Structures are given as C-alpha cells and as structure tokens.
PDB file of C-alpha atoms in Angstrom:
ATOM      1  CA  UNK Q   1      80.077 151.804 181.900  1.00 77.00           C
ATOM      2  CA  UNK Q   2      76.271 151.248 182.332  1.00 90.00           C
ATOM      3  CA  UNK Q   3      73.821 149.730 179.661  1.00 93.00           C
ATOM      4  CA  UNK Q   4      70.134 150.427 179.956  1.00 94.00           C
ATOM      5  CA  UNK Q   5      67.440 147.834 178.747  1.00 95.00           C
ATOM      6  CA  UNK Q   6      64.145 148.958 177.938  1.00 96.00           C
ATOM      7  CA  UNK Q   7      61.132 148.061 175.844  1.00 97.00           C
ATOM      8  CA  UNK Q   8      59.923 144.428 177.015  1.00 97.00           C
ATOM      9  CA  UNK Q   9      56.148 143.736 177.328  1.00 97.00           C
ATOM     10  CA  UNK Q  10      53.196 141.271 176.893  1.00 98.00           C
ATOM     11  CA  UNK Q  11      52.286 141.028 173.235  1.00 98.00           C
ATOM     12  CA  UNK Q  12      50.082 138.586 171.313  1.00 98.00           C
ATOM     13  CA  UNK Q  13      51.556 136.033 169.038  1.00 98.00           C
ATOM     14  CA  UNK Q  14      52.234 137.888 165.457  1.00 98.00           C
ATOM     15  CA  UNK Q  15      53.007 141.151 167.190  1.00 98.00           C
ATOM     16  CA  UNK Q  16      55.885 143.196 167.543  1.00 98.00           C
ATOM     17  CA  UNK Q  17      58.692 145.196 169.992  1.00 98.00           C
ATOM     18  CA  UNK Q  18      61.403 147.190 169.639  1.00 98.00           C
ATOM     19  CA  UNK Q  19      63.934 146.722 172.586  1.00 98.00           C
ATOM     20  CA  UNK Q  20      66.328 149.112 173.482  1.00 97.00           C
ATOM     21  CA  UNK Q  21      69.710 149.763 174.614  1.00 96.00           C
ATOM     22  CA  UNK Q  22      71.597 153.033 175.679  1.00 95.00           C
ATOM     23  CA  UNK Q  23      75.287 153.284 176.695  1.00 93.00           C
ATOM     24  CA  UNK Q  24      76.415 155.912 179.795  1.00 92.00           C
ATOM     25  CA  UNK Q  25      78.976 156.166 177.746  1.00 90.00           C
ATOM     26  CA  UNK Q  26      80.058 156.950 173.981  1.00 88.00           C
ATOM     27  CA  UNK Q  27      78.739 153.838 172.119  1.00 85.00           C
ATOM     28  CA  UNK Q  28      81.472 153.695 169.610  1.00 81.00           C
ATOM     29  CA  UNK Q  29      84.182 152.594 172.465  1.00 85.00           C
ATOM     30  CA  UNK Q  30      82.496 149.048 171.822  1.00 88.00           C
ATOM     31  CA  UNK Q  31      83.787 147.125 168.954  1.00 93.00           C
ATOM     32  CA  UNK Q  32      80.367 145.363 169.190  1.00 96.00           C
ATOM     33  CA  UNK Q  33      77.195 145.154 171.095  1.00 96.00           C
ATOM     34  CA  UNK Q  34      74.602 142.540 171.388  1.00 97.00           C
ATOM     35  CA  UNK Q  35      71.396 141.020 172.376  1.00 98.00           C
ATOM     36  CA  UNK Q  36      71.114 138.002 174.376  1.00 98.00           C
ATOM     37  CA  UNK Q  37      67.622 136.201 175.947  1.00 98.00           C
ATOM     38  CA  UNK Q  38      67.127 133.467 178.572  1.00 97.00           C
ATOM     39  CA  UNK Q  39      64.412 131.353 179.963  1.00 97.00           C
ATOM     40  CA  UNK Q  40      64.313 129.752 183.477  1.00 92.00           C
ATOM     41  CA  UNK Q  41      66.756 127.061 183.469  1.00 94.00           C
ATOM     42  CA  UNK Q  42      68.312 127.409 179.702  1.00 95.00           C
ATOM     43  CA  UNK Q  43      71.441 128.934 179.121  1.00 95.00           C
ATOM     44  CA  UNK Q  44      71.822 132.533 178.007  1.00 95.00           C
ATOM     45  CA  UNK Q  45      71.608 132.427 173.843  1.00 96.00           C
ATOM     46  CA  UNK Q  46      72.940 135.142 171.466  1.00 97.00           C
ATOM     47  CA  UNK Q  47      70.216 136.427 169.439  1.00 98.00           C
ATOM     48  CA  UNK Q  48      71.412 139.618 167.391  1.00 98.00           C
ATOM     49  CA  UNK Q  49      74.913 141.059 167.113  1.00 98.00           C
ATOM     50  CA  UNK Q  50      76.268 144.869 165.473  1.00 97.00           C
ATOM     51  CA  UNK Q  51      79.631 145.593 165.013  1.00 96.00           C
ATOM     52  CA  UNK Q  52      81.116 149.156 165.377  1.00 93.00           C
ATOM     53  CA  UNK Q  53      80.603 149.624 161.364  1.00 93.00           C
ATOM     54  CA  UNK Q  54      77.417 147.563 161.023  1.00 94.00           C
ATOM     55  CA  UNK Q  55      77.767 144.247 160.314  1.00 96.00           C
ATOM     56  CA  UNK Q  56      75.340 142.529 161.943  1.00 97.00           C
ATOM     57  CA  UNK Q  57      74.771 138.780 162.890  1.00 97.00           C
ATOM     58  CA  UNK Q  58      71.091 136.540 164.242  1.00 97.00           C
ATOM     59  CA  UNK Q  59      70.760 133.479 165.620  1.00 97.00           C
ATOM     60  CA  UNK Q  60      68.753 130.880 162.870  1.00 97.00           C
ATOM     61  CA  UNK Q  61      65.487 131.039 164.918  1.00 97.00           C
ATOM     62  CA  UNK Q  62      64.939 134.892 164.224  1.00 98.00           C
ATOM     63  CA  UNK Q  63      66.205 135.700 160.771  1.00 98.00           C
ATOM     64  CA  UNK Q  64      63.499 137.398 158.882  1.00 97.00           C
ATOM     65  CA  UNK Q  65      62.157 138.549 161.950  1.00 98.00           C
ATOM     66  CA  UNK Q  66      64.379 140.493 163.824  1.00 98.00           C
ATOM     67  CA  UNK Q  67      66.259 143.188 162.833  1.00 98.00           C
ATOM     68  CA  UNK Q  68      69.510 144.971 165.377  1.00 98.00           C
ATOM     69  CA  UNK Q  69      70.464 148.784 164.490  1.00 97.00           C
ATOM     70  CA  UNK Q  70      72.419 151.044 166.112  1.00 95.00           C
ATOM     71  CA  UNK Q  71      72.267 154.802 166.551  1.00 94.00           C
ATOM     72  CA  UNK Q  72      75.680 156.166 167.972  1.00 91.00           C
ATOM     73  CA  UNK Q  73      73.995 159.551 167.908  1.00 93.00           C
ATOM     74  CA  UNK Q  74      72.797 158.461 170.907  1.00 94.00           C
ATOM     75  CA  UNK Q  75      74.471 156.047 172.089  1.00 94.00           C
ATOM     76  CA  UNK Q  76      71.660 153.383 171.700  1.00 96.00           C
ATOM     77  CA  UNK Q  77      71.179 150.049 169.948  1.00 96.00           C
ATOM     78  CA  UNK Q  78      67.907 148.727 168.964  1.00 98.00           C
ATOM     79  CA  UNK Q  79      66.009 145.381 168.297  1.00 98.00           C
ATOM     80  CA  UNK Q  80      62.995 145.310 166.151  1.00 98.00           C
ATOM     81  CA  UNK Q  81      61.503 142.382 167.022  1.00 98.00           C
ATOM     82  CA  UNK Q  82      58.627 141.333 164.456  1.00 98.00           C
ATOM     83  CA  UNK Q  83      56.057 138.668 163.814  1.00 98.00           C
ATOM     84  CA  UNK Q  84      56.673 137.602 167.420  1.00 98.00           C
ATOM     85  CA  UNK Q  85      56.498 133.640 168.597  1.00 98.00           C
ATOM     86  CA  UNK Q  86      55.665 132.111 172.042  1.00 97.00           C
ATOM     87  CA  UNK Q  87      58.992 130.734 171.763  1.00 97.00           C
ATOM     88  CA  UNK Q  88      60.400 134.435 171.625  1.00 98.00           C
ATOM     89  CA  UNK Q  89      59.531 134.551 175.231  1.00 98.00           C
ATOM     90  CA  UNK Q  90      62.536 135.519 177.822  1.00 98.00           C
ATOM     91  CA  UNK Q  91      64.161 137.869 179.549  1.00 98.00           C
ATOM     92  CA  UNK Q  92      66.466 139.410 176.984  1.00 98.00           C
ATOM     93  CA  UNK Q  93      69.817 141.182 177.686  1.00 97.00           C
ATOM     94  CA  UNK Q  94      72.319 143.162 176.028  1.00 96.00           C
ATOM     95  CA  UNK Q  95      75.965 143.121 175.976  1.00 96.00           C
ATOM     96  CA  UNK Q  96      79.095 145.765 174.930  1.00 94.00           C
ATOM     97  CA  UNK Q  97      81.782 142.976 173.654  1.00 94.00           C
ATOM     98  CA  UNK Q  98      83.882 142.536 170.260  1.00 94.00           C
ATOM     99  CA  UNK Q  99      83.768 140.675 167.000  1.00 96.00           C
ATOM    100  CA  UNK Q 100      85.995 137.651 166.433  1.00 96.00           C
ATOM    101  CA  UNK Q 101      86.273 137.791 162.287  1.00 95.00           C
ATOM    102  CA  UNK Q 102      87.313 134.959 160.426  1.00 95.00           C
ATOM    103  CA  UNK Q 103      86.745 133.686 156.384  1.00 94.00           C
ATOM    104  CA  UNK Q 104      84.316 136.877 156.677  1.00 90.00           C
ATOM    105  CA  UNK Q 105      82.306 136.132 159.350  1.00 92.00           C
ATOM    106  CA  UNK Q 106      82.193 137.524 163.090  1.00 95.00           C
ATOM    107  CA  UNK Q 107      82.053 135.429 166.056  1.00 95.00           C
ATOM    108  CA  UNK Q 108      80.556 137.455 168.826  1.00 96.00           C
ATOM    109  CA  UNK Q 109      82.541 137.445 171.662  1.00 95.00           C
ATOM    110  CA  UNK Q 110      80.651 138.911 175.331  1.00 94.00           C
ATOM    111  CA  UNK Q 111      82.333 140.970 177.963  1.00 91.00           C
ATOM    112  CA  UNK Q 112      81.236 141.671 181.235  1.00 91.00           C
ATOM    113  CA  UNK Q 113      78.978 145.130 180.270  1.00 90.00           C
ATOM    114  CA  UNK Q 114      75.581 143.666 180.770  1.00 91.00           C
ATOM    115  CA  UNK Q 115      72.422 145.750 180.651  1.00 87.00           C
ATOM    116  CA  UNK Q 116      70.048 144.503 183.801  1.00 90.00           C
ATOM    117  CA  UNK Q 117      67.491 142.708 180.932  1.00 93.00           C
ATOM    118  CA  UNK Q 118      63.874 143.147 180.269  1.00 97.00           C
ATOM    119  CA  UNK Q 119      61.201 140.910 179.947  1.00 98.00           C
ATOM    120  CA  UNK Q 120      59.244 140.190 176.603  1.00 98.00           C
ATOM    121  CA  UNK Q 121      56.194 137.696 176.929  1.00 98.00           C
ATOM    122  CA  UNK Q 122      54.399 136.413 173.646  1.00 98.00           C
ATOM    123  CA  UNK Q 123      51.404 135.009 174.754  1.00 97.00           C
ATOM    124  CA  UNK Q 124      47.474 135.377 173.756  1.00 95.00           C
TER     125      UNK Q 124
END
C-alpha cells in the first residue's frame, strides 16, 4: 500500500492550499487516515484526522482553518488549508491508521502507511 502527497507550495500569509492524498489501493480498507506536519527538530504533530464514515478530528492550532475530506471515489483525502500562518510552515505527511473511540471521541492512532510528505511554506 502506497500513499501519494501532493499539493505543498510557497504561499503568502492569509493564503490558502489544498493538500492531497491518494491511496494505491481502495481507500475504505483504512479505518482512518490522517495528516501529520513537522519542522526541523520538532516532533511529528497530528493535525487533521477522518474516519472511514467521516468523523473528523484537528489539532487546537487549526480549527476554523482547516478543513480534512475524503473522496473514496477516488481513493483520495484532502486538506483545505485556509487563512494560512507562518507557523503553518512544515513538511506535512499523511497516514492510513485507525480510530481509538472512547466517551465519543476518537483518538487517532498511526500505522506505518506514510505518504513521502510535501512541503508547505507560509512566508511573504
């Protein structure tokens, strides 16, 4: 199983991207899929998570702003990634995992299934 990252890029503070990710495979075998983002010397961070039947989960720092869909169609999952900070800057990754639930929540829980990342810059 391969996942493909596209859709990184230098954009101006403000601006937005929409971030890609496409399966080799049929997308619905993964009880969840993900985005994660680094930066140089920081551990990996979970930004955006989508289960199998769309519930969906962000990290504090992009609520409002980000938004993860999914189109099995495909076999692709997407992040729209709006009003864009300098602090947005990494390389960001995604992930094929599951969903822990508990009191109606999900815990996102990574596999090994990375995509090879892509870089998004947010800089003037």
């Amino acid at each position: 199983v391969q996942l493909q990252a596209s859709g990184g890029g230098l954009v101006p503070p403000g601006g937005s991207l929409k971030l890609s990710c496409t399966a080799s495979t049929n997308i619905l075998r993964f009880n969840a899929v993900s985005w994660f983002r680094q930066v140089p010397g920081l551990q990996r961070e979970l930004v955006a998570a989508i289960t199998s039947d769309r519930h969906t989960k962000y990290v504090d720092s992009v609520k409002g702003r980000f938004g993860i869909s999914r189109d099995n169609a495909i076999n692709t999952v997407y992040l729209q990634m709006n009003s864009l900070k300098p602090e947005d800057t990494a390389v960001y990754y995604c992930n094929a995992g599951n969903p822990h639930w508990s009191s109606g929540s999900f815990t996102y829980i990574p596999s090994s299934t990375w995509g090879q990342g892509t870089q998004v810059t947010v800089s003037s």
